[in-house]
Amino acid sequence: MTAATAQLITSPDQAVPVAAELAREFAPGAAARDRDRQLPYVQLDRLASSGLLAITVPAEFGGADLGPSVVTEVVRLLAVADPNIAQIPHSHFVYLNLLRLAGTAGQRREYFRAVLGGARIANAQSERGGRTITDISTTLRPVDDEFRIDGTKYYCTGSLFADLLAVLTRLDDPDARSGLPAGEYIAYLPARTPGVRIVDDWNGLGQRTTGSGTVELDGVRVRAEQLVPRAQALAGPTAYGAYAQLLHAAIDTGIARGALTAATEFVREHARPWFEAGVDRAVDDPLLIQRFGELVVTVATAEATLTAAATAVDSAIRAPLSGTDEQTAAGQASLAVATAKIVADRAAVDVSSALFEVSGTRSVAADLNLHHFWRNARTHTLHDPVRWKHHHLGRALLHGTPPPAHGTF
């Protein structure tokens, strides 16, 4: 495995300014990269070398061990600048968390060291053809003293830029020859492992440069020490799903702020006032001012709700050390994140659409590609349906039913 040398970030006071500086660097070219589908290899190298991808590595392995709230702010800042870049490290942080919760000491040592050096992890998780997204047909079968993986994965965000792939597999071992319990495992394998083929075939409406293509696995050999049992991260009050969902909400919240910023700049510089307003500048149109005020409230609400959810996930992660009831803390975190996800979903789609409403006809010019905010919002918010967030929030309130413990809540 090869990875760029990365700086070492040691505190939130260092991490957030670094993310803000990268966001300022990435923002000017975001629309053009999306329009022309220019994959952000250079930007991802900058992100890896900045040290931001290693901020969650535990202190015992040489990292800063920064909490979910810091990662959330980093992702949100990147999403304001370029939602494509912000989504790419989502799985990276999720699968580092899986290692923290379920990896052996040897696995944590190996993979955390690689990430400190700049290595990037991408997912190879989703499949097609099953009854639901939880049906996994990619098999993990014992062969001699190793295992063989066969299957095809889709929507593998970041796979084009990855050093490591985190592949979701199902142990197929009817004779129990492996000595491992049945269930789902994440295989951590170098992206250049023989039998792995990464296909650049993502053709979605939005998030066009996330590298979310197909990963084909044909007779891929892995060792037992590359396998991490997924159930261990989901068993008990780990807040694993809440952490993953929190970062999705950060992306959507960032899109909302980015769209509002773009609308503000366009109206200030290019928009003409409606003739009935009786003003010389669009920014002096009283109805336009009113509409911008409404959009400010929408975005600020999403940001505040995201901050509250991040604080709740921080508390859930710290619960074992603080003496707080872990089950209660994890449940509260999941419900807070569900609320943030709903608010962020609505803000991202509504504000990115309102961009054209307040900016006028000139804003729809294809060369400007201002519609990338809406396309990115509409695409990313399809990740998991917020109607189920409403459902679980309602059940918790009316029935006292705790939220589900799975990877999307």
XYZ file of C-alpha atoms in Angstrom:
409
model
C 0.000 0.000 0.000
C 1.307 3.434 -0.874
C 0.090 6.676 0.600
C 1.205 10.263 0.649
C 2.977 11.630 3.681
C 0.445 13.465 5.817
C 0.735 16.203 8.391
C -0.281 15.398 11.962
C -3.266 17.309 13.320
C -3.471 17.232 17.104
C -6.487 19.330 18.143
C -9.853 20.731 17.027
C -8.301 24.204 17.010
C -5.997 22.942 14.293
C -8.424 20.729 12.377
C -11.217 23.232 11.749
C -8.986 26.022 10.347
C -7.261 23.503 8.068
C -10.655 22.387 6.768
C -11.731 26.004 6.282
C -8.565 26.767 4.328
C -9.032 23.724 2.087
C -12.662 24.725 1.539
C -11.556 28.168 0.364
C -9.126 26.464 -1.999
C -11.641 23.947 -3.364
C -14.660 26.235 -3.804
C -13.653 28.287 -6.883
C -13.352 25.243 -9.174
C -16.226 23.170 -7.791
C -18.845 24.126 -10.386
C -16.463 23.586 -13.308
C -15.261 20.223 -11.967
C -18.857 19.095 -11.627
C -19.876 20.450 -15.055
C -16.967 18.832 -16.901
C -16.719 15.806 -14.593
C -13.115 16.497 -13.715
C -12.307 14.018 -10.976
C -10.686 15.768 -7.983
C -7.467 13.756 -7.743
C -5.407 16.836 -6.900
C -7.890 17.983 -4.267
C -8.039 14.537 -2.670
C -4.243 14.469 -2.470
C -4.395 17.825 -0.695
C -7.036 16.514 1.694
C -4.998 13.408 2.507
C -1.742 15.295 3.012
C -3.463 17.860 5.260
C -3.889 15.276 8.002
C -7.662 15.712 8.231
C -8.340 12.094 7.268
C -6.476 10.909 10.365
C -8.122 13.105 13.010
C -10.165 10.226 14.478
C -7.221 7.851 14.928
C -7.108 7.006 18.662
C -4.399 8.609 20.772
C -2.904 5.239 21.682
C -2.021 4.787 18.004
C -0.609 8.276 17.560
C -3.724 10.164 16.441
C -5.650 13.125 17.802
C -8.749 11.038 18.637
C -11.051 13.931 17.755
C -14.760 13.425 18.322
C -17.736 13.273 15.955
C -18.542 16.973 16.368
C -15.149 17.969 14.958
C -15.442 15.548 12.022
C -18.936 16.893 11.381
C -17.692 20.460 11.140
C -14.846 19.412 8.844
C -17.279 17.626 6.509
C -19.766 20.512 6.601
C -17.086 23.049 5.663
C -15.931 20.897 2.759
C -19.530 20.451 1.587
C -20.114 24.196 1.510
C -17.222 24.381 -0.958
C -17.698 21.139 -2.933
C -20.255 18.493 -1.886
C -18.530 15.902 -4.068
C -15.272 16.180 -2.143
C -17.129 16.212 1.174
C -18.884 12.920 0.446
C -15.740 11.039 -0.548
C -14.268 10.678 2.987
C -17.624 9.776 4.547
C -16.970 6.039 4.340
C -13.358 6.618 5.359
C -14.458 7.929 8.757
C -17.210 5.322 9.123
C -14.832 2.427 8.583
C -12.227 3.910 10.880
C -14.972 3.927 13.493
C -15.705 0.282 12.729
C -12.057 -0.530 13.375
C -12.209 1.343 16.667
C -15.272 -0.615 17.753
C -14.638 -4.078 16.327
C -11.060 -4.401 15.085
C -8.374 -6.414 16.807
C -5.342 -4.686 18.284
C -3.297 -5.801 15.292
C -5.851 -4.542 12.784
C -6.130 -1.190 14.487
C -2.378 -0.839 14.627
C -1.915 -1.628 10.921
C -4.741 0.414 9.457
C -4.504 3.397 11.785
C -0.804 3.660 11.001
C -1.589 3.622 7.278
C -4.182 6.381 7.686
C -1.760 8.501 9.701
C 0.488 8.241 6.663
C -2.265 9.530 4.354
C -4.053 6.343 3.253
C -7.697 6.636 2.195
C -10.487 4.132 2.748
C -13.507 3.810 0.449
C -16.566 1.613 0.698
C -17.590 -1.326 -1.448
C -20.876 -2.062 0.232
C -24.091 -1.629 -1.779
C -25.470 -4.235 -4.154
C -28.303 -4.543 -6.648
C -30.850 -7.270 -7.181
C -31.723 -8.166 -3.606
C -35.148 -7.684 -2.076
C -33.760 -4.783 -0.007
C -30.410 -3.058 0.391
C -29.648 -5.342 3.342
C -29.509 -8.477 1.170
C -25.809 -9.163 0.586
C -24.783 -11.723 -2.018
C -21.036 -11.059 -2.050
C -19.601 -14.218 -0.577
C -16.668 -14.859 1.694
C -15.611 -18.498 1.407
C -12.682 -20.297 3.050
C -10.057 -21.565 0.614
C -7.051 -23.344 2.071
C -5.823 -21.045 4.857
C -7.348 -17.901 3.326
C -10.709 -16.660 2.099
C -12.084 -15.893 -1.334
C -14.400 -12.976 -2.123
C -16.676 -12.922 -5.159
C -19.284 -10.300 -5.952
C -20.082 -6.922 -7.436
C -20.583 -3.686 -5.524
C -22.222 -0.475 -6.705
C -22.208 3.172 -5.612
C -18.710 2.716 -4.185
C -18.057 6.337 -3.256
C -14.394 7.282 -3.304
C -13.223 3.964 -4.723
C -11.344 5.648 -7.588
C -9.191 7.541 -5.087
C -8.771 4.844 -2.431
C -5.778 2.991 -1.054
C -8.005 0.586 0.877
C -11.453 -0.798 0.103
C -13.817 -1.752 2.913
C -15.820 -4.569 1.330
C -19.029 -5.812 2.911
C -19.227 -9.598 2.605
C -21.309 -12.491 3.919
C -19.502 -15.540 5.246
C -20.513 -18.572 3.200
C -19.100 -21.439 5.243
C -21.584 -24.271 5.618
C -18.900 -26.628 6.912
C -17.636 -24.107 9.460
C -14.120 -24.710 8.143
C -13.081 -21.130 8.754
C -13.522 -21.146 12.497
C -15.312 -17.785 12.217
C -18.938 -17.295 13.257
C -21.516 -16.785 10.526
C -22.450 -13.234 9.636
C -21.306 -10.155 7.766
C -17.670 -9.092 7.645
C -15.878 -6.039 6.359
C -12.768 -7.026 4.413
C -10.075 -4.343 4.395
C -8.065 -4.887 1.254
C -5.661 -2.814 -0.832
C -7.394 -1.321 -3.859
C -4.835 -2.977 -6.150
C -5.445 -6.491 -4.817
C -5.505 -9.053 -7.647
C -9.070 -9.766 -8.705
C -10.324 -6.275 -7.825
C -11.600 -4.138 -10.703
C -12.755 -0.567 -10.031
C -14.966 0.749 -12.816
C -15.500 4.478 -13.341
C -19.157 4.205 -14.389
C -21.055 6.508 -12.036
C -23.605 8.432 -14.131
C -25.861 9.912 -11.483
C -27.763 13.168 -11.735
C -25.540 14.728 -9.081
C -22.424 14.116 -6.999
C -20.771 13.472 -10.347
C -17.142 13.493 -9.194
C -17.404 11.345 -6.072
C -15.904 8.303 -7.803
C -19.025 6.298 -6.895
C -18.515 3.597 -9.475
C -18.656 -0.189 -9.485
C -16.222 -2.555 -7.781
C -15.999 -6.082 -9.175
C -14.425 -8.813 -7.032
C -13.455 -12.011 -8.780
C -11.654 -14.624 -6.721
C -10.097 -12.009 -4.438
C -7.966 -13.622 -1.731
C -7.910 -12.199 1.807
C -6.501 -13.360 5.119
C -8.474 -13.745 8.336
C -6.632 -10.785 9.828
C -8.156 -8.536 7.142
C -11.707 -9.332 8.268
C -13.673 -7.349 10.848
C -17.083 -8.598 12.048
C -19.664 -5.904 11.333
C -22.165 -7.095 13.935
C -19.790 -6.233 16.743
C -20.051 -2.517 15.884
C -23.856 -2.666 15.789
C -24.296 -4.753 18.914
C -25.003 -2.670 21.970
C -25.157 1.123 22.320
C -22.215 2.092 20.119
C -23.872 4.996 18.202
C -22.246 3.541 15.083
C -25.231 4.269 12.853
C -25.820 7.693 14.384
C -22.215 8.689 13.666
C -22.520 7.635 10.020
C -25.846 9.437 9.603
C -24.479 12.560 11.280
C -21.879 12.920 8.539
C -24.569 12.568 5.869
C -26.489 15.390 7.560
C -23.306 17.478 7.555
C -23.020 17.104 3.775
C -26.614 18.216 3.205
C -26.283 21.119 5.625
C -23.139 22.213 3.809
C -24.939 22.081 0.456
C -27.653 24.354 1.839
C -25.107 26.923 3.013
C -23.168 26.696 -0.253
C -26.340 27.277 -2.285
C -27.296 30.274 -0.152
C -23.810 31.756 -0.541
C -23.927 31.285 -4.319
C -27.374 32.889 -4.495
C -26.207 35.846 -2.425
C -23.185 36.448 -4.626
C -25.199 36.123 -7.839
C -27.925 38.527 -6.734
C -25.367 41.076 -5.569
C -23.367 40.961 -8.785
C -25.688 39.972 -11.621
C -29.397 39.988 -10.834
C -31.716 42.779 -11.965
C -34.600 44.007 -9.813
C -38.207 43.290 -10.755
C -39.655 46.458 -12.303
C -42.527 46.691 -9.803
C -40.074 47.047 -6.921
C -39.152 50.549 -8.032
C -35.479 50.119 -7.061
C -32.235 50.218 -9.006
C -30.618 47.120 -7.514
C -31.955 43.622 -6.944
C -30.567 43.627 -3.405
C -32.920 46.512 -2.566
C -36.077 44.696 -3.696
C -38.095 44.343 -0.448
C -39.692 41.032 -1.461
C -36.311 39.617 -2.393
C -34.908 40.736 0.944
C -37.812 38.967 2.647
C -37.152 35.745 0.725
C -33.465 35.781 1.598
C -34.423 36.230 5.230
C -36.509 33.081 5.028
C -33.617 31.163 3.464
C -31.238 32.380 6.164
C -33.558 30.927 8.794
C -33.750 27.610 6.928
C -29.969 27.253 6.716
C -29.309 28.497 10.249
C -31.867 26.016 11.595
C -30.144 23.156 9.792
C -26.762 24.222 11.128
C -28.001 24.576 14.700
C -29.780 21.224 14.577
C -26.633 19.613 13.187
C -24.558 21.065 16.027
C -26.999 19.725 18.605
C -26.924 16.281 17.015
C -23.125 16.271 16.916
C -23.032 17.127 20.605
C -25.384 14.218 21.320
C -23.175 11.777 19.375
C -20.116 13.081 21.230
C -21.905 12.335 24.498
C -22.841 8.838 23.342
C -19.258 8.062 22.356
C -17.994 9.330 25.734
C -20.712 7.587 27.756
C -18.567 4.606 28.862
C -15.974 6.999 30.324
C -18.372 9.541 31.816
C -20.586 7.102 33.666
C -23.624 8.031 31.583
C -26.098 5.259 30.771
C -24.848 4.061 27.377
C -28.192 2.835 26.089
C -29.910 6.117 26.867
C -27.106 8.213 25.405
C -27.014 6.172 22.189
C -30.790 6.409 21.798
C -30.783 10.153 22.333
C -27.973 10.511 19.795
C -29.864 8.525 17.166
C -33.008 10.596 17.603
C -31.074 13.863 17.532
C -29.307 12.802 14.334
C -32.600 11.720 12.761
C -33.954 15.206 13.438
C -30.841 16.816 11.975
C -31.039 14.591 8.895
C -34.659 15.586 8.238
C -33.935 19.290 8.642
C -30.769 19.112 6.531
C -32.524 17.159 3.769
C -35.234 19.800 3.500
C -32.779 22.703 3.692
C -30.470 21.317 1.008
C -33.227 20.660 -1.517
C -35.278 23.777 -0.783
C -32.436 26.303 -0.686
C -30.681 24.903 -3.751
C -33.984 25.198 -5.634
C -34.691 28.681 -4.290
C -31.323 29.783 -5.655
C -32.974 30.138 -9.085
C -36.119 31.707 -7.701
C -34.156 34.615 -6.196
C -31.511 34.877 -8.925
C -33.659 34.949 -12.043
C -33.371 33.569 -15.542
C -29.677 34.288 -16.012
C -28.830 31.898 -13.187
C -29.911 28.827 -15.181
C -27.169 29.250 -17.795
C -25.528 25.860 -18.277
C -21.994 27.236 -18.255
C -22.481 28.624 -14.735
C -23.633 25.212 -13.498
C -25.355 26.722 -10.478
C -27.742 23.794 -10.683
C -25.011 21.534 -9.326
C -26.173 22.481 -5.807
C -29.696 21.190 -6.476
C -28.489 18.111 -8.361
C -26.066 17.276 -5.570
C -28.723 17.818 -2.909
C -31.343 15.797 -4.755
C -28.886 12.939 -5.318
C -27.256 12.785 -1.902
C -30.528 13.044 0.032
C -31.677 9.814 -1.628
C -29.144 7.884 0.447
C -31.819 6.787 2.922
C -35.450 7.945 3.185
C -36.221 10.603 5.784
C -39.802 9.299 6.015
C -38.386 6.534 8.212
C -36.685 9.130 10.388
C -40.109 10.710 10.983
C -41.530 7.267 11.746
C -38.947 6.399 14.382
C -39.173 9.843 15.980
C -42.951 9.465 16.224
C -42.699 5.986 17.725
C -40.167 7.172 20.275
C -42.485 9.975 21.373
C -45.798 8.119 21.377
C -44.741 4.603 22.359
C -41.418 5.144 24.075
C -39.880 2.817 21.501
C -36.096 3.128 21.269
C -34.622 3.841 17.840
C -33.305 0.882 15.831
C -29.667 -0.111 16.104
C -28.527 -0.416 12.503
C -26.158 1.399 10.214
C -28.690 3.903 8.866
C -30.072 5.230 12.141
